[in-house]
PDB file of C-alpha atoms in Angstrom:
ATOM      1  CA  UNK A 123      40.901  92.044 134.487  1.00  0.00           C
ATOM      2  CA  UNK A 124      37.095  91.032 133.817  1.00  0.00           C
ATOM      3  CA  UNK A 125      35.649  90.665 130.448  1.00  0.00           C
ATOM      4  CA  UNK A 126      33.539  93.505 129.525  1.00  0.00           C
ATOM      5  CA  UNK A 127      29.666  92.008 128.279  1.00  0.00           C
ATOM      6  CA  UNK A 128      30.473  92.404 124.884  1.00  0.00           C
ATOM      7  CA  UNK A 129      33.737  89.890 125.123  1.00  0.00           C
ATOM      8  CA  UNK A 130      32.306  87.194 126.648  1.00  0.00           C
ATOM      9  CA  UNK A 131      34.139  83.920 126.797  1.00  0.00           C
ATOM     10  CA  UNK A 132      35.703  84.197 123.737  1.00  0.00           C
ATOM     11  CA  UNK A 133      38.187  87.089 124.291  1.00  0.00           C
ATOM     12  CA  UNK A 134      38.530  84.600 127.438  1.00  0.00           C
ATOM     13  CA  UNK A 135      39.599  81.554 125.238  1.00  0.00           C
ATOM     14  CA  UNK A 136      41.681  84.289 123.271  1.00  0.00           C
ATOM     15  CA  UNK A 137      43.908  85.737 126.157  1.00  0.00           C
ATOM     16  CA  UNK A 138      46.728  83.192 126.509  1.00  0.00           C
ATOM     17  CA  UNK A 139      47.593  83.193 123.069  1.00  0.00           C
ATOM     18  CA  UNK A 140      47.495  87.127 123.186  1.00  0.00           C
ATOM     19  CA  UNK A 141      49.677  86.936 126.398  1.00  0.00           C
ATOM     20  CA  UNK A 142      52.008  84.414 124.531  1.00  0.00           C
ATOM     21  CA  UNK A 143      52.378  86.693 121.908  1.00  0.00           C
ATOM     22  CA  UNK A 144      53.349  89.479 124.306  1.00  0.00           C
ATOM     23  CA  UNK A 145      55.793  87.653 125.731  1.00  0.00           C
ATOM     24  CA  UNK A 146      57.085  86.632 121.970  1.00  0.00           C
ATOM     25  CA  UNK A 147      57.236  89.594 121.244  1.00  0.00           C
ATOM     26  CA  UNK A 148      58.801  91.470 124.023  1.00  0.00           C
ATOM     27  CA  UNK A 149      61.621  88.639 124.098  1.00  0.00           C
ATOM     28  CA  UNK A 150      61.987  89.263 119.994  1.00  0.00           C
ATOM     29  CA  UNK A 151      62.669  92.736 121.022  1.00  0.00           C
ATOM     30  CA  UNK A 152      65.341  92.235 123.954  1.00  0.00           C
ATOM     31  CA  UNK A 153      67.188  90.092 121.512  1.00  0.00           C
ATOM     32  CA  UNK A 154      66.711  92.361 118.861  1.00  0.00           C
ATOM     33  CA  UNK A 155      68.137  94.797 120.850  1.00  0.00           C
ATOM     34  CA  UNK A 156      71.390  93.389 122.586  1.00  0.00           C
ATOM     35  CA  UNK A 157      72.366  91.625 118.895  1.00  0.00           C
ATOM     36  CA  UNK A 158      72.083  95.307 116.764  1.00  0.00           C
ATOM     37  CA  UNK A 159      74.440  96.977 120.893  1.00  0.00           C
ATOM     38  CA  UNK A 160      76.576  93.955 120.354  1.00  0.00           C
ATOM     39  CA  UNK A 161      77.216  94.308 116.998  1.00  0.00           C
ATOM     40  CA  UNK A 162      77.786  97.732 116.722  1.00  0.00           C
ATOM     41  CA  UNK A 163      80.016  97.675 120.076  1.00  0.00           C
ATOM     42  CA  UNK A 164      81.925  94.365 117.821  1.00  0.00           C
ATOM     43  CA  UNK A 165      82.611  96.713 114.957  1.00  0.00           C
ATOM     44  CA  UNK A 166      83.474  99.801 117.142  1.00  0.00           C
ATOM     45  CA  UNK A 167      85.459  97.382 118.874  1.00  0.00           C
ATOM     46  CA  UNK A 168      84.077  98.142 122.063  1.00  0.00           C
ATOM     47  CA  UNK A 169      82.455  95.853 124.954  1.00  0.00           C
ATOM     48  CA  UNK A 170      78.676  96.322 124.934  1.00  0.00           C
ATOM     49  CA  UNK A 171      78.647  97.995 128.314  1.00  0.00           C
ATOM     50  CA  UNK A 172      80.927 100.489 127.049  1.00  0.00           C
ATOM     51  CA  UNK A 173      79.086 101.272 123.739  1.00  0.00           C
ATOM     52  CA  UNK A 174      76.093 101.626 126.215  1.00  0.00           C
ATOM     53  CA  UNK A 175      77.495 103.711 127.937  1.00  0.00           C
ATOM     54  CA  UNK A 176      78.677 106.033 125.364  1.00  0.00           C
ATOM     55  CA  UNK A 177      75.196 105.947 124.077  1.00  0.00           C
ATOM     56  CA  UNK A 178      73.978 107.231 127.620  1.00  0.00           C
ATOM     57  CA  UNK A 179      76.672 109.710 128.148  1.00  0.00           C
ATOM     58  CA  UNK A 180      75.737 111.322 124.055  1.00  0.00           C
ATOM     59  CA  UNK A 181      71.872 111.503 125.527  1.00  0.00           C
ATOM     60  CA  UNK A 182      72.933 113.617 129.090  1.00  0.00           C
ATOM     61  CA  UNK A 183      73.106 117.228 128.621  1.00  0.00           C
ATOM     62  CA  UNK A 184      76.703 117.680 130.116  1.00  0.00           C
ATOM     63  CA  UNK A 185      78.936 115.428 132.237  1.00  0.00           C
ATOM     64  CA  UNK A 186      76.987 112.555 134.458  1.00  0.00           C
ATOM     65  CA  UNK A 187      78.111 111.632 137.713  1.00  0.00           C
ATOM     66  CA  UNK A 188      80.146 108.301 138.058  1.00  0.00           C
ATOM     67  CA  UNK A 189      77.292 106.931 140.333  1.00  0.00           C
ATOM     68  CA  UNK A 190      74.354 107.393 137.723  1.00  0.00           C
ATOM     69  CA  UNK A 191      76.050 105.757 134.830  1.00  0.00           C
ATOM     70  CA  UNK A 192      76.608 102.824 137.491  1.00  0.00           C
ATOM     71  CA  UNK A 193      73.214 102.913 138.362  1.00  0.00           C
ATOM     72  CA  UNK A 194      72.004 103.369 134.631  1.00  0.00           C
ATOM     73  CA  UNK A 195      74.136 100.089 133.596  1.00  0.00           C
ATOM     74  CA  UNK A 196      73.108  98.287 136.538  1.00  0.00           C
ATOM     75  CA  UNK A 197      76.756  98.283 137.510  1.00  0.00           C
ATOM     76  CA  UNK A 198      78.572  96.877 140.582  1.00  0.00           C
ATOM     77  CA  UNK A 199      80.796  99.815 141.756  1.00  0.00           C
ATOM     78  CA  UNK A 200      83.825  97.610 141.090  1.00  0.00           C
ATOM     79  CA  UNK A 201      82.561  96.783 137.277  1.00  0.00           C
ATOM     80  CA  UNK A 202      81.706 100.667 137.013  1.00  0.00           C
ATOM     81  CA  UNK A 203      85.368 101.533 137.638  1.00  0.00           C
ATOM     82  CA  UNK A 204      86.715  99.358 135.492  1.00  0.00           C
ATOM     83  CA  UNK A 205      84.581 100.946 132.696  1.00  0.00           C
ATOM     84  CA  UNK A 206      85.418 103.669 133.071  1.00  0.00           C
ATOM     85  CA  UNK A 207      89.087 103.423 133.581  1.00  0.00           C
ATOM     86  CA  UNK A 208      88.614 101.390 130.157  1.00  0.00           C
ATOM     87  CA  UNK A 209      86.982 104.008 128.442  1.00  0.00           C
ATOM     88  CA  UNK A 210      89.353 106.752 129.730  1.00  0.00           C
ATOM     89  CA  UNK A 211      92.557 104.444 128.563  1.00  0.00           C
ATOM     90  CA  UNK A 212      91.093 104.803 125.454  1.00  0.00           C
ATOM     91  CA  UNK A 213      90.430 109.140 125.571  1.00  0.00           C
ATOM     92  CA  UNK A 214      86.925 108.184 124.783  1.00  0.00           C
ATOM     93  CA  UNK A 215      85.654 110.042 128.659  1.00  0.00           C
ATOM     94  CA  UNK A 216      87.571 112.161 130.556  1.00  0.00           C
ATOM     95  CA  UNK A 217      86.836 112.279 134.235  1.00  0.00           C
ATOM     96  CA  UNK A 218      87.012 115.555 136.181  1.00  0.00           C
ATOM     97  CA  UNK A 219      86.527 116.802 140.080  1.00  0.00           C
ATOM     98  CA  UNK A 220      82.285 116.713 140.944  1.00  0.00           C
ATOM     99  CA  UNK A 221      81.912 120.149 142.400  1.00  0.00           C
ATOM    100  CA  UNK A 222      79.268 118.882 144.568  1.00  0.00           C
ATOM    101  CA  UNK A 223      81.064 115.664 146.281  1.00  0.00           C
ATOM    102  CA  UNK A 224      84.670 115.598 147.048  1.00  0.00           C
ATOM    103  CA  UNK A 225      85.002 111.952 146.636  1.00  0.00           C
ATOM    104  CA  UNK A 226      83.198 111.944 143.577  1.00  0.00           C
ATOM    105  CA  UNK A 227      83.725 112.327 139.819  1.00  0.00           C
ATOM    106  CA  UNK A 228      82.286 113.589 137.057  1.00  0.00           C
ATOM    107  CA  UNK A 229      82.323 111.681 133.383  1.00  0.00           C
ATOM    108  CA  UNK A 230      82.704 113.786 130.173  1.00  0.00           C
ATOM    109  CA  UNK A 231      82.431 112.455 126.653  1.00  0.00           C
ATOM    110  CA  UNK A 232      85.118 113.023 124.199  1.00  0.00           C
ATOM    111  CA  UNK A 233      82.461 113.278 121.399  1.00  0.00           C
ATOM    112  CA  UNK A 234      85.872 113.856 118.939  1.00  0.00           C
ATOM    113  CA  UNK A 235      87.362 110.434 119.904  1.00  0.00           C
ATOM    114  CA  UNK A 236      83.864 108.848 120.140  1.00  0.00           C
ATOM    115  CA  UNK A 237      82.599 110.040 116.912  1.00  0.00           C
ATOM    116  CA  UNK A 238      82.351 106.135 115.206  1.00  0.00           C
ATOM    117  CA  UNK A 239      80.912 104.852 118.054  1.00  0.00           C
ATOM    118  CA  UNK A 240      78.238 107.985 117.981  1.00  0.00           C
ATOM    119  CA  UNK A 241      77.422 107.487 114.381  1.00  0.00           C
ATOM    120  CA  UNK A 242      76.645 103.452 115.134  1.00  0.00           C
ATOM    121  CA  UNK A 243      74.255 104.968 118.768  1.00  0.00           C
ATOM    122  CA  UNK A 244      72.746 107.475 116.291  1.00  0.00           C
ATOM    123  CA  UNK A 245      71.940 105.243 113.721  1.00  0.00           C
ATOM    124  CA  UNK A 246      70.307 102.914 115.871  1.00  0.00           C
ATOM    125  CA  UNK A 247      67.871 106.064 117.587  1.00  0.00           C
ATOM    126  CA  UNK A 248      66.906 106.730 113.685  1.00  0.00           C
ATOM    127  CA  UNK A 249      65.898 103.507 112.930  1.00  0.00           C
ATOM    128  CA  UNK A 250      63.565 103.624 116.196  1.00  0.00           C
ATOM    129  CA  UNK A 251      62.214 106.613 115.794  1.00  0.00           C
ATOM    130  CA  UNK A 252      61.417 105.802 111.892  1.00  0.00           C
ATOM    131  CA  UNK A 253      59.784 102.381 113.561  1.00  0.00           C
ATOM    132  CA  UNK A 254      57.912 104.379 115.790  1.00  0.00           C
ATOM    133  CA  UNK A 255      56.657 107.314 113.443  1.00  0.00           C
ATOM    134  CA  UNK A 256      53.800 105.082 112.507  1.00  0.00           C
ATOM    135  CA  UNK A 257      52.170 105.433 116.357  1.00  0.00           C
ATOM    136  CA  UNK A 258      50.392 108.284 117.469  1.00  0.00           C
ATOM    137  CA  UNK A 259      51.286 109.750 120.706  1.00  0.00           C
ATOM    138  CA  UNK A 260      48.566 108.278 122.320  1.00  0.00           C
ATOM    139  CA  UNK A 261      49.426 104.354 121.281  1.00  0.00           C
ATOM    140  CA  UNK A 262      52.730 105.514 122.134  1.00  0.00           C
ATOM    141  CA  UNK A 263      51.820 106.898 125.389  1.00  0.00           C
ATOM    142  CA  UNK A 264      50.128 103.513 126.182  1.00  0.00           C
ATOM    143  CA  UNK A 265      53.383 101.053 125.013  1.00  0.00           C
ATOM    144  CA  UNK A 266      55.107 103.535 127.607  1.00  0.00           C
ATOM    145  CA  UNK A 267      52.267 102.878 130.174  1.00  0.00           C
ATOM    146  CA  UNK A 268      52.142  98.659 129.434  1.00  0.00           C
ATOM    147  CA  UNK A 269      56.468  98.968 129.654  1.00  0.00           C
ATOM    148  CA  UNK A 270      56.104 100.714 132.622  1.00  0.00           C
ATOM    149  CA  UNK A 271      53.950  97.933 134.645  1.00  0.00           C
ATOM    150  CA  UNK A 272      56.012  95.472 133.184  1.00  0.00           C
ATOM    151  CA  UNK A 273      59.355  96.901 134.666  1.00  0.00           C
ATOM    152  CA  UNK A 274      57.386  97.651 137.925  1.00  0.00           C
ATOM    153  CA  UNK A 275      56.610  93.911 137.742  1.00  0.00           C
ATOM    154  CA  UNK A 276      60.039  92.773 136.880  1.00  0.00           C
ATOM    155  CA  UNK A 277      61.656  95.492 139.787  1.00  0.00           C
ATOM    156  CA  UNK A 278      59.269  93.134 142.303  1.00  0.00           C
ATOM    157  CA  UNK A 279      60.141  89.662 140.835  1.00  0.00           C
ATOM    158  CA  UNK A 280      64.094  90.984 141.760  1.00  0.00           C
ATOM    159  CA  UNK A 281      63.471  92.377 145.450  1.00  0.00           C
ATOM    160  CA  UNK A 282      61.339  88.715 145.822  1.00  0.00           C
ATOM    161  CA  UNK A 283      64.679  86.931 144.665  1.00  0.00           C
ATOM    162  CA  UNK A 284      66.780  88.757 146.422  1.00  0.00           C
ATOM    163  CA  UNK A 285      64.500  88.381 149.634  1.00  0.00           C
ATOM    164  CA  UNK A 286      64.166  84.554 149.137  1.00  0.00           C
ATOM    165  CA  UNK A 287      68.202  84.873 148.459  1.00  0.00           C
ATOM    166  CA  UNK A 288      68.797  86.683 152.034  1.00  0.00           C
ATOM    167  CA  UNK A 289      66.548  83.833 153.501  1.00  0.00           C
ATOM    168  CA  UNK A 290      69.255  81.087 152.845  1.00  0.00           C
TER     169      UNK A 290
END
């Protein structure tokens, strides 16, 4: 990015410690985040993937294919079926016939036998959306935007890994 005339070499001198506080603060928020999923999963007495997955299944609009919450979790198909046999053990999902592929199933929340772990996911959307009430929908609309280049960025660093990976 070039500096406009008006910045000049001082919003020059200025952009590491901006970047650096980026960074800060994006890593403040990733731990932020996994400490308030584990803890909630610790007192539900759930593993994080599976309060995450609770979470996920409360936020879909009717039963979710097994493949998309694997893909949503960033799952191995062998970790994804272990989930959910975990979570089915425990009458939190049931798990019925997909309609559109034979071989295929279909995961449906038990919101009755979920409801503690729904309170702790719903909790944790008020808080954010009380954090995020000060933002108009425009500086929201641009945090979406800056996330999204970031991920794009991150989604390139992993295909360069897993090219240089291959290469061995």
């Amino acid at each position: 990015m070039r500096d406009s005339p008006s910045t000049g070499s001082a919003a020059k001198s200025e952009r590491p410690a901006v970047e650096w506080g980026v960074a800060t603060a994006l890593f403040e928020l990733f731990r932020g985040f996994e400490a308030r999923r584990e803890g909630a999963a610790k007192v539900t007495k759930l593993h994080p993937t599976d309060f995450a997955c609770i979470g996920y299944l409360d936020e879909a609009a009717g039963p979710v294919s097994a493949k998309q919450i694997v893909s949503y979790l960033r799952l191995t198909s062998g970790s994804g079926t272990a989930l959910l046999d975990r979570l089915e053990k425990t009458g939190l999902i049931t798990r019925l016939p997909n309609p559109d592929d034979r071989r295929g199933v279909l995961v449906q929340l038990n919101r009755d036998a979920a409801q503690d772990t729904l309170r702790h996911h719903r909790q944790n959307r008020q808080r954010f959306r009380e954090a995020i009430a000060q933002f108009s929908d425009a500086e929201l609309a641009t945090v979406v935007s800056f996330l999204g280049v970031i991920n794009e960025a991150w989604k390139r660093a992993e295909n360069d890994c897993s090219d240089v990976e291959q290469q061995k």
